[in-house]
CSV table of C-alpha atoms in Angstrom, one decimal:
chain,number,residue,atom,x,y,z
W,1,UNK,CA,129.7,69.2,109.3
W,2,UNK,CA,126.5,71.0,110.5
W,3,UNK,CA,125.1,73.6,108.1
W,4,UNK,CA,124.9,77.2,109.2
W,5,UNK,CA,121.6,79.0,109.5
W,6,UNK,CA,121.9,80.8,106.2
W,7,UNK,CA,122.6,77.5,104.4
W,8,UNK,CA,119.5,75.9,106.0
W,9,UNK,CA,117.2,78.7,105.0
W,10,UNK,CA,118.4,78.9,101.4
W,11,UNK,CA,118.5,76.7,98.3
W,12,UNK,CA,115.9,78.3,96.1
W,13,UNK,CA,115.1,76.9,92.7
W,14,UNK,CA,113.7,78.1,89.4
W,15,UNK,CA,110.1,77.8,90.7
W,16,UNK,CA,110.9,80.2,93.5
W,17,UNK,CA,112.5,82.8,91.2
W,18,UNK,CA,109.7,82.6,88.6
W,19,UNK,CA,107.0,82.7,91.3
W,20,UNK,CA,108.6,85.8,92.9
W,21,UNK,CA,108.9,87.4,89.4
W,22,UNK,CA,105.2,86.9,88.9
W,23,UNK,CA,104.5,89.0,91.9
W,24,UNK,CA,106.1,92.1,90.4
W,25,UNK,CA,104.7,91.2,87.0
W,26,UNK,CA,101.2,91.3,88.6
W,27,UNK,CA,102.0,94.6,90.5
W,28,UNK,CA,103.3,96.3,87.4
W,29,UNK,CA,100.3,95.2,85.3
W,30,UNK,CA,98.0,97.4,87.4
W,31,UNK,CA,100.6,100.0,88.4
W,32,UNK,CA,101.5,100.4,84.7
W,33,UNK,CA,97.9,101.6,84.1
W,34,UNK,CA,98.5,104.6,86.3
W,35,UNK,CA,101.8,105.4,84.5
W,36,UNK,CA,100.9,104.9,80.8
W,37,UNK,CA,97.2,105.5,80.6
W,38,UNK,CA,95.6,107.3,83.6
W,39,UNK,CA,97.1,110.8,83.2
W,40,UNK,CA,95.8,111.1,79.6
W,41,UNK,CA,92.5,109.4,80.5
W,42,UNK,CA,91.9,112.0,83.1
W,43,UNK,CA,92.7,115.0,80.9
W,44,UNK,CA,91.3,113.7,77.6
W,45,UNK,CA,88.2,111.6,78.5
W,46,UNK,CA,87.2,113.0,81.9
W,47,UNK,CA,88.4,116.6,81.0
W,48,UNK,CA,90.2,117.1,84.2
W,49,UNK,CA,92.8,119.9,84.1
W,50,UNK,CA,96.5,119.1,84.2
W,51,UNK,CA,96.9,121.2,87.4
W,52,UNK,CA,94.2,119.2,89.1
W,53,UNK,CA,95.9,115.9,88.2
W,54,UNK,CA,99.3,117.2,89.6
W,55,UNK,CA,97.6,118.4,92.9
W,56,UNK,CA,95.9,115.0,93.2
W,57,UNK,CA,99.2,113.1,93.0
W,58,UNK,CA,100.8,115.3,95.6
W,59,UNK,CA,97.8,114.9,98.0
W,60,UNK,CA,98.0,111.1,97.4
W,61,UNK,CA,101.7,111.1,98.4
W,62,UNK,CA,100.9,113.1,101.6
W,63,UNK,CA,98.4,110.4,102.5
W,64,UNK,CA,100.9,107.7,101.6
W,65,UNK,CA,103.3,109.2,104.1
W,66,UNK,CA,100.7,108.4,106.8
W,67,UNK,CA,99.2,105.2,105.3
W,68,UNK,CA,102.4,103.3,104.3
W,69,UNK,CA,104.1,103.2,107.7
W,70,UNK,CA,100.8,102.3,109.4
W,71,UNK,CA,100.3,99.3,107.1
W,72,UNK,CA,104.0,98.3,107.5
W,73,UNK,CA,103.6,98.2,111.2
W,74,UNK,CA,100.4,96.2,111.0
W,75,UNK,CA,102.1,93.6,108.8
W,76,UNK,CA,105.2,93.5,111.1
W,77,UNK,CA,103.0,92.9,114.2
W,78,UNK,CA,100.5,90.5,112.6
W,79,UNK,CA,100.7,86.8,113.6
W,80,UNK,CA,102.0,84.2,111.3
W,81,UNK,CA,99.3,82.6,109.3
W,82,UNK,CA,99.4,78.9,108.1
W,83,UNK,CA,100.2,80.1,104.6
W,84,UNK,CA,103.0,82.5,105.8
W,85,UNK,CA,103.6,85.9,107.2
W,86,UNK,CA,103.7,87.7,103.8
W,87,UNK,CA,102.2,85.3,101.3
W,88,UNK,CA,98.9,85.4,103.1
W,89,UNK,CA,98.4,89.1,102.3
W,90,UNK,CA,99.1,88.6,98.6
W,91,UNK,CA,96.1,86.2,98.5
W,92,UNK,CA,93.9,88.5,100.5
W,93,UNK,CA,94.4,91.7,98.6
W,94,UNK,CA,95.0,90.6,95.0
W,95,UNK,CA,91.3,90.8,94.0
W,96,UNK,CA,90.5,94.1,95.8
W,97,UNK,CA,93.6,95.8,94.2
W,98,UNK,CA,92.5,94.7,90.7
W,99,UNK,CA,89.0,95.9,91.3
W,100,UNK,CA,90.2,99.3,92.5
W,101,UNK,CA,92.3,99.6,89.3
W,102,UNK,CA,89.2,99.1,87.2
W,103,UNK,CA,87.2,101.7,89.2
W,104,UNK,CA,89.6,104.4,88.1
W,105,UNK,CA,88.5,104.0,84.5
W,106,UNK,CA,84.7,103.9,85.0
W,107,UNK,CA,82.7,106.3,82.8
W,108,UNK,CA,81.8,109.3,85.1
W,109,UNK,CA,81.5,111.9,82.4
W,110,UNK,CA,77.9,112.4,83.5
W,111,UNK,CA,79.1,113.7,86.8
W,112,UNK,CA,79.5,117.4,87.4
W,113,UNK,CA,83.0,118.9,87.1
W,114,UNK,CA,83.4,118.8,90.9
W,115,UNK,CA,82.0,115.3,91.0
W,116,UNK,CA,84.6,114.0,88.5
W,117,UNK,CA,87.4,115.5,90.5
W,118,UNK,CA,86.1,114.0,93.7
W,119,UNK,CA,85.8,110.6,91.9
W,120,UNK,CA,89.4,110.6,90.7
W,121,UNK,CA,90.6,111.6,94.1
W,122,UNK,CA,88.6,108.8,95.8
W,123,UNK,CA,89.5,106.0,93.3
W,124,UNK,CA,93.2,107.0,92.9
W,125,UNK,CA,93.8,107.1,96.6
W,126,UNK,CA,91.8,103.9,97.2
W,127,UNK,CA,93.9,102.1,94.6
W,128,UNK,CA,97.1,103.5,96.1
W,129,UNK,CA,96.1,102.2,99.6
W,130,UNK,CA,95.2,98.7,98.3
W,131,UNK,CA,98.3,98.6,96.2
W,132,UNK,CA,100.3,99.4,99.3
W,133,UNK,CA,98.5,96.5,101.2
W,134,UNK,CA,99.8,94.0,98.6
W,135,UNK,CA,103.1,95.6,97.6
W,136,UNK,CA,104.6,95.9,101.1
W,137,UNK,CA,104.2,92.2,102.0
W,138,UNK,CA,105.3,91.2,98.5
W,139,UNK,CA,108.4,93.3,98.8
W,140,UNK,CA,109.1,91.9,102.3
W,141,UNK,CA,108.8,88.4,100.9
W,142,UNK,CA,112.3,88.4,99.6
W,143,UNK,CA,113.6,88.6,103.1
W,144,UNK,CA,112.0,85.2,104.0
W,145,UNK,CA,112.3,83.3,100.7
W,146,UNK,CA,116.1,83.0,101.3
W,147,UNK,CA,118.6,84.4,103.7
W,148,UNK,CA,121.5,84.1,101.2
W,149,UNK,CA,122.6,87.3,99.6
W,150,UNK,CA,123.5,85.8,96.3
W,151,UNK,CA,120.1,84.1,96.0
W,152,UNK,CA,118.5,87.4,96.9
W,153,UNK,CA,120.5,89.0,94.1
W,154,UNK,CA,119.0,86.5,91.8
W,155,UNK,CA,115.5,87.2,93.1
W,156,UNK,CA,116.1,90.9,92.4
W,157,UNK,CA,117.0,90.2,88.8
W,158,UNK,CA,113.9,88.0,88.3
W,159,UNK,CA,111.7,90.6,90.0
W,160,UNK,CA,113.0,93.3,87.6
W,161,UNK,CA,112.4,91.1,84.6
W,162,UNK,CA,108.9,90.5,85.9
W,163,UNK,CA,108.3,94.2,86.1
W,164,UNK,CA,109.4,94.7,82.6
W,165,UNK,CA,106.9,92.2,81.2
W,166,UNK,CA,104.2,93.6,83.6
W,167,UNK,CA,104.6,97.2,82.2
W,168,UNK,CA,104.1,96.1,78.6
W,169,UNK,CA,100.3,95.5,78.5
W,170,UNK,CA,99.6,99.1,79.7
W,171,UNK,CA,101.9,100.4,77.0
W,172,UNK,CA,100.1,98.4,74.4
W,173,UNK,CA,96.7,99.7,75.7
W,174,UNK,CA,98.0,103.3,75.6
W,175,UNK,CA,98.7,102.8,71.9
W,176,UNK,CA,95.5,101.0,70.9
W,177,UNK,CA,92.8,102.8,72.9
W,178,UNK,CA,92.1,105.4,70.2
W,179,UNK,CA,89.3,105.8,67.7
W,180,UNK,CA,89.2,108.1,64.6
W,181,UNK,CA,86.4,110.6,64.4
W,182,UNK,CA,84.7,111.7,61.3
W,183,UNK,CA,86.9,114.8,61.0
W,184,UNK,CA,90.0,112.6,61.2
W,185,UNK,CA,91.0,113.3,64.7
W,186,UNK,CA,92.2,110.4,66.9
W,187,UNK,CA,90.8,110.5,70.5
W,188,UNK,CA,91.0,108.1,73.4
W,189,UNK,CA,88.0,105.8,73.6
W,190,UNK,CA,86.5,105.3,77.1
W,191,UNK,CA,85.1,101.8,76.3
W,192,UNK,CA,88.4,100.5,75.0
W,193,UNK,CA,90.3,101.9,78.0
W,194,UNK,CA,87.8,100.3,80.4
W,195,UNK,CA,87.8,96.9,78.7
W,196,UNK,CA,91.6,96.9,78.5
W,197,UNK,CA,92.0,97.9,82.1
W,198,UNK,CA,89.6,95.1,83.2
W,199,UNK,CA,91.6,92.5,81.2
W,200,UNK,CA,94.9,93.7,82.6
W,201,UNK,CA,93.5,93.7,86.1
W,202,UNK,CA,92.2,90.1,85.7
W,203,UNK,CA,95.7,89.1,84.5
W,204,UNK,CA,97.2,90.6,87.6
W,205,UNK,CA,95.0,88.4,89.9
W,206,UNK,CA,96.2,85.3,87.9
W,207,UNK,CA,99.9,86.2,88.4
W,208,UNK,CA,99.4,87.2,92.0
W,209,UNK,CA,97.9,83.7,92.6
W,210,UNK,CA,100.9,82.1,90.9
W,211,UNK,CA,103.3,84.1,93.0
W,212,UNK,CA,101.4,83.0,96.1
W,213,UNK,CA,101.4,79.3,95.0
W,214,UNK,CA,105.0,79.1,93.9
W,215,UNK,CA,106.7,81.1,96.7
W,216,UNK,CA,108.0,79.5,99.9
W,217,UNK,CA,108.9,81.2,103.1
W,218,UNK,CA,112.0,79.5,104.4
W,219,UNK,CA,113.1,82.0,107.0
W,220,UNK,CA,111.1,81.9,110.2
W,221,UNK,CA,110.4,85.4,111.6
W,222,UNK,CA,108.4,86.4,114.6
W,223,UNK,CA,105.9,89.3,114.8
W,224,UNK,CA,107.5,92.6,115.9
W,225,UNK,CA,106.6,93.8,119.4
W,226,UNK,CA,103.6,96.2,119.5
W,227,UNK,CA,105.0,98.7,121.9
W,228,UNK,CA,103.8,102.3,122.3
W,229,UNK,CA,105.9,104.6,120.1
W,230,UNK,CA,107.4,101.7,118.2
W,231,UNK,CA,106.5,103.1,114.8
W,232,UNK,CA,108.3,106.4,115.6
W,233,UNK,CA,111.3,104.5,116.9
W,234,UNK,CA,111.5,102.4,113.7
W,235,UNK,CA,111.2,105.5,111.4
W,236,UNK,CA,113.8,107.3,113.4
W,237,UNK,CA,116.2,104.3,113.0
W,238,UNK,CA,115.5,104.2,109.3
W,239,UNK,CA,116.2,107.9,108.9
W,240,UNK,CA,119.5,107.4,110.7
W,241,UNK,CA,120.6,104.4,108.7
W,242,UNK,CA,123.0,105.5,106.1
W,243,UNK,CA,122.7,102.5,103.8
W,244,UNK,CA,118.9,102.5,104.0
W,245,UNK,CA,118.5,106.2,103.3
W,246,UNK,CA,121.0,106.1,100.5
W,247,UNK,CA,119.3,103.2,98.6
W,248,UNK,CA,115.9,104.8,99.2
W,249,UNK,CA,117.1,108.1,97.7
W,250,UNK,CA,118.9,106.4,94.8
W,251,UNK,CA,115.8,104.3,94.0
W,252,UNK,CA,113.5,107.4,94.2
W,253,UNK,CA,115.7,109.4,91.8
W,254,UNK,CA,116.3,106.5,89.4
W,255,UNK,CA,112.5,105.8,89.2
W,256,UNK,CA,111.9,109.5,88.6
W,257,UNK,CA,114.3,109.5,85.7
W,258,UNK,CA,112.7,106.3,84.3
W,259,UNK,CA,109.1,107.6,84.6
W,260,UNK,CA,110.1,111.0,83.3
W,261,UNK,CA,111.5,109.5,80.1
W,262,UNK,CA,108.5,107.3,79.4
W,263,UNK,CA,106.1,110.2,79.8
W,264,UNK,CA,108.0,113.1,78.4
W,265,UNK,CA,109.1,111.3,75.2
W,266,UNK,CA,105.4,111.4,74.1
W,267,UNK,CA,105.7,115.1,73.7
W,268,UNK,CA,109.3,115.3,72.5
W,269,UNK,CA,108.7,112.9,69.6
W,270,UNK,CA,105.5,114.6,68.7
W,271,UNK,CA,106.7,118.2,68.5
W,272,UNK,CA,110.5,118.3,68.4
W,273,UNK,CA,111.2,115.2,66.2
W,274,UNK,CA,107.9,115.3,64.4
W,275,UNK,CA,107.8,111.5,64.7
W,276,UNK,CA,105.0,110.4,67.0
W,277,UNK,CA,105.0,106.9,65.6
W,278,UNK,CA,108.5,106.3,67.2
W,279,UNK,CA,107.4,107.4,70.6
W,280,UNK,CA,107.7,104.0,72.2
W,281,UNK,CA,111.2,103.3,70.8
W,282,UNK,CA,113.2,105.1,73.6
W,283,UNK,CA,111.7,102.9,76.2
W,284,UNK,CA,112.2,99.8,74.1
W,285,UNK,CA,115.8,100.7,73.4
W,286,UNK,CA,116.5,101.3,77.1
W,287,UNK,CA,115.1,98.0,78.1
W,288,UNK,CA,116.8,95.9,75.3
W,289,UNK,CA,120.1,95.7,77.2
W,290,UNK,CA,118.3,94.2,80.2
W,291,UNK,CA,117.7,91.1,78.1
W,292,UNK,CA,121.4,90.5,77.9
W,293,UNK,CA,122.7,91.9,81.1
W,294,UNK,CA,120.2,89.9,83.2
W,295,UNK,CA,122.2,86.8,82.3
W,296,UNK,CA,125.3,87.9,84.2
W,297,UNK,CA,124.2,90.8,86.4
W,298,UNK,CA,124.3,88.6,89.5
W,299,UNK,CA,127.7,87.2,88.7
W,300,UNK,CA,129.2,90.7,88.1
W,301,UNK,CA,127.6,92.0,91.3
W,302,UNK,CA,129.2,89.1,93.2
W,303,UNK,CA,132.6,89.6,91.6
W,304,UNK,CA,132.9,93.4,91.7
W,305,UNK,CA,130.3,94.4,94.2
W,306,UNK,CA,126.7,95.3,93.6
W,307,UNK,CA,127.2,98.9,94.7
W,308,UNK,CA,130.2,99.2,92.4
W,309,UNK,CA,128.6,97.9,89.2
W,310,UNK,CA,125.4,99.9,89.8
W,311,UNK,CA,127.3,103.1,90.4
W,312,UNK,CA,129.5,102.7,87.4
W,313,UNK,CA,126.4,101.9,85.3
W,314,UNK,CA,124.7,105.2,86.4
W,315,UNK,CA,127.8,107.2,85.5
W,316,UNK,CA,127.8,105.6,82.0
W,317,UNK,CA,124.0,106.3,81.6
W,318,UNK,CA,124.5,110.0,82.6
W,319,UNK,CA,127.5,110.3,80.2
W,320,UNK,CA,125.4,109.6,77.1
W,321,UNK,CA,122.7,112.1,78.0
W,322,UNK,CA,125.4,114.7,78.6
W,323,UNK,CA,126.9,113.9,75.2
W,324,UNK,CA,123.5,114.6,73.6
W,325,UNK,CA,123.3,118.0,75.3
W,326,UNK,CA,126.9,118.9,74.2
W,327,UNK,CA,126.2,117.9,70.6
W,328,UNK,CA,123.0,119.9,70.6
W,329,UNK,CA,124.9,123.0,71.4
W,330,UNK,CA,126.7,122.5,68.0
W,331,UNK,CA,123.4,121.9,66.2
W,332,UNK,CA,123.7,118.1,66.2
W,333,UNK,CA,120.4,116.5,67.2
W,334,UNK,CA,118.5,113.8,65.4
W,335,UNK,CA,116.0,111.2,66.3
W,336,UNK,CA,118.3,108.3,65.6
W,337,UNK,CA,121.2,109.8,67.5
W,338,UNK,CA,118.8,110.2,70.5
W,339,UNK,CA,117.6,106.6,70.2
W,340,UNK,CA,121.3,105.4,70.0
W,341,UNK,CA,122.0,107.3,73.2
W,342,UNK,CA,118.9,105.7,74.8
W,343,UNK,CA,120.3,102.3,73.9
W,344,UNK,CA,123.7,103.0,75.3
W,345,UNK,CA,122.3,104.6,78.4
W,346,UNK,CA,120.2,101.5,78.9
W,347,UNK,CA,123.3,99.4,79.1
W,348,UNK,CA,124.4,101.4,82.2
W,349,UNK,CA,121.0,101.8,83.8
W,350,UNK,CA,120.3,98.0,83.4
W,351,UNK,CA,122.4,97.2,86.4
W,352,UNK,CA,120.5,99.2,89.0
W,353,UNK,CA,117.3,98.2,87.3
W,354,UNK,CA,118.1,94.6,87.9
W,355,UNK,CA,119.9,94.8,91.3
W,356,UNK,CA,118.2,97.7,93.1
W,357,UNK,CA,116.0,95.3,95.1
W,358,UNK,CA,118.9,93.4,96.6
W,359,UNK,CA,120.6,96.7,97.4
W,360,UNK,CA,117.5,97.4,99.5
W,361,UNK,CA,117.5,94.0,101.2
W,362,UNK,CA,121.2,94.4,102.0
W,363,UNK,CA,120.3,97.7,103.7
W,364,UNK,CA,117.5,96.0,105.7
W,365,UNK,CA,120.0,93.3,106.7
W,366,UNK,CA,122.4,96.0,107.8
W,367,UNK,CA,119.6,97.5,110.0
W,368,UNK,CA,118.9,94.0,111.5
W,369,UNK,CA,122.6,93.4,112.4
W,370,UNK,CA,123.5,96.9,113.5
W,371,UNK,CA,120.3,98.1,115.2
W,372,UNK,CA,118.5,94.9,115.9
W,373,UNK,CA,115.6,96.1,113.7
W,374,UNK,CA,113.4,93.2,112.7
W,375,UNK,CA,110.6,95.3,111.3
W,376,UNK,CA,111.0,94.3,107.6
W,377,UNK,CA,107.5,95.3,106.5
W,378,UNK,CA,107.8,98.8,108.0
W,379,UNK,CA,111.2,99.2,106.4
W,380,UNK,CA,109.9,98.2,103.0
W,381,UNK,CA,106.9,100.5,103.5
W,382,UNK,CA,109.2,103.4,103.9
W,383,UNK,CA,111.3,102.3,100.9
W,384,UNK,CA,108.1,101.9,98.9
W,385,UNK,CA,107.0,105.4,99.9
W,386,UNK,CA,110.3,106.8,98.7
W,387,UNK,CA,109.8,105.1,95.3
W,388,UNK,CA,106.3,106.6,95.1
W,389,UNK,CA,107.8,110.0,95.6
W,390,UNK,CA,109.9,109.3,92.5
W,391,UNK,CA,106.8,108.9,90.5
W,392,UNK,CA,105.4,112.1,91.8
W,393,UNK,CA,108.6,113.9,90.9
W,394,UNK,CA,108.3,112.5,87.4
W,395,UNK,CA,104.7,113.6,87.1
W,396,UNK,CA,105.7,117.2,88.0
W,397,UNK,CA,108.6,117.2,85.6
W,398,UNK,CA,106.4,115.9,82.8
W,399,UNK,CA,103.4,118.2,83.4
W,400,UNK,CA,105.1,121.5,84.1
W,401,UNK,CA,106.1,121.8,80.4
W,402,UNK,CA,102.5,120.9,79.5
W,403,UNK,CA,101.3,123.8,81.6
W,404,UNK,CA,103.7,126.1,79.8
W,405,UNK,CA,102.7,124.9,76.3
W,406,UNK,CA,98.9,124.8,77.2
W,407,UNK,CA,97.2,121.4,77.4
W,408,UNK,CA,93.5,121.6,76.9
W,409,UNK,CA,91.2,118.6,76.5
W,410,UNK,CA,93.6,116.4,74.6
W,411,UNK,CA,94.9,119.0,72.2
W,412,UNK,CA,98.2,120.9,72.5
W,413,UNK,CA,98.1,124.5,71.5
W,414,UNK,CA,101.5,124.7,69.9
W,415,UNK,CA,101.0,127.3,67.2
W,416,UNK,CA,103.1,129.8,69.2
W,417,UNK,CA,106.1,127.6,69.9
W,418,UNK,CA,109.3,129.1,68.6
W,419,UNK,CA,112.4,127.3,67.5
W,420,UNK,CA,114.0,128.4,70.8
W,421,UNK,CA,111.1,126.8,72.8
W,422,UNK,CA,111.4,123.6,70.8
W,423,UNK,CA,115.2,123.6,71.5
W,424,UNK,CA,114.5,124.1,75.2
W,425,UNK,CA,112.1,121.1,75.1
W,426,UNK,CA,115.0,119.0,73.7
W,427,UNK,CA,117.5,120.3,76.3
W,428,UNK,CA,115.0,119.5,79.0
W,429,UNK,CA,114.7,115.9,77.8
W,430,UNK,CA,118.4,115.2,78.1
W,431,UNK,CA,119.4,117.4,81.0
W,432,UNK,CA,116.9,116.0,83.5
W,433,UNK,CA,117.9,112.3,83.0
W,434,UNK,CA,121.6,113.3,83.1
W,435,UNK,CA,121.2,115.2,86.4
W,436,UNK,CA,119.1,112.5,88.0
W,437,UNK,CA,121.5,109.7,86.9
W,438,UNK,CA,124.5,111.7,88.2
W,439,UNK,CA,122.8,112.2,91.5
W,440,UNK,CA,122.2,108.4,91.8
W,441,UNK,CA,125.8,107.8,91.0
W,442,UNK,CA,127.0,110.2,93.7
W,443,UNK,CA,124.7,108.6,96.3
W,444,UNK,CA,125.8,105.1,95.5
W,445,UNK,CA,129.4,105.9,95.3
W,446,UNK,CA,129.8,108.2,98.3
W,447,UNK,CA,126.7,107.7,100.6
W,448,UNK,CA,125.8,104.0,100.3
W,449,UNK,CA,128.5,102.3,102.3
W,450,UNK,CA,127.8,98.6,101.5
W,451,UNK,CA,130.7,97.9,99.2
W,452,UNK,CA,131.6,94.4,98.2
W,453,UNK,CA,133.9,93.8,101.2
W,454,UNK,CA,131.3,95.3,103.6
W,455,UNK,CA,128.5,93.2,102.2
W,456,UNK,CA,130.6,90.0,102.7
W,457,UNK,CA,131.3,91.1,106.3
W,458,UNK,CA,127.6,91.7,106.7
W,459,UNK,CA,126.7,88.2,105.7
W,460,UNK,CA,129.1,86.8,108.3
W,461,UNK,CA,127.5,89.0,111.0
W,462,UNK,CA,124.1,88.0,109.9
W,463,UNK,CA,125.0,84.3,110.1
W,464,UNK,CA,126.2,84.7,113.7
W,465,UNK,CA,123.0,86.7,114.6
W,466,UNK,CA,120.5,84.3,113.1
W,467,UNK,CA,122.3,81.2,114.3
W,468,UNK,CA,122.2,82.6,117.8
W,469,UNK,CA,118.5,83.5,117.6
W,470,UNK,CA,117.5,80.0,116.3
W,471,UNK,CA,119.5,77.7,118.5
């Protein structure tokens, strides 16, 4: 019996999965620097105001709204190179992206105040552009490694595991880049940050190369037509696609919650719990369940539906933060109770963390079958931009409390903080994740239409479409 097209363009092995995971590991190595180190480097070492940093991230996102779709269209319309339509760009942009990451941490303290601000704008936006140039083809690569939805689900899990390991070096650098002054104060050391960033950037090149070498494009795709107004047509289609917009919004809000927790806990543990040495534990506790759930996330997603398990997980994650808030109203709040809730919340959030990428590829498949949209790179560029918006939302949610407290050159002026203000700080730390997780649950449950049954039907429709196109 003759194999169907999906069967012919599937059959990935461990090498494919690990190679694909290395791509996000490499991306998160350099991207992690911007999340764990850069904000504090700007304020403490370069003495840039918190407000200037916030404005810079907003300006960068405005530029991304222009740059990301343009680059997506260029990738979609580019010819197929001997080493693949998407793998080729990973090879081309791995070194420039790494170099741009290092540029952000050069010592420009000798510049004027305006010169330092101009420098961070230039290097931050440059890094964002080059990161887009490599991240969009990498994200689109899953579409051509295999056309089987179960194998793509497995790729999503491995990608998420790669991102977990990729984020760790920046977290380590954030903890080890301090020196103690003669008066006993600990301050961020520019040289340590620069050397650490250079090492991390070099590692990203290595893992990008391994991703390039170990990935294989099995699905043959043709360049999208370069017609006048095609970009606007694609964007209009994406905005009208219910599955695609739902997963984009869900991913944006989930990432905002994730990044908010990692950044805000630095201040919560310092001032409310008076336990700065435990700052990293909430992130560790939330990621611990991933190590277990990754072993059966794909099977549970296949059995009960990917949307279904992710939505249920988000509801569970929100419930534990709501419980913390309710207990705090009765005066019950401790560091260990908070960490226990982080661990249990991590059980729920692990599913969307591991499966969010296959939810996105399912939505892109839906657009292909329903609207005939073959612009995978442009679609992923839009999705990537929505995730970047999530990081901007997190930056705002983290820095607004800093403005209220008063952040000045690396020291928090907290002498005037009342018990009420500290309690508000705690409430903020649990209400925001609870609200964001609840929104993600509602979006997945009621807006994202690709249930288990609908996804199975989509696979059958895709088989007919691809078989007809490749006869």
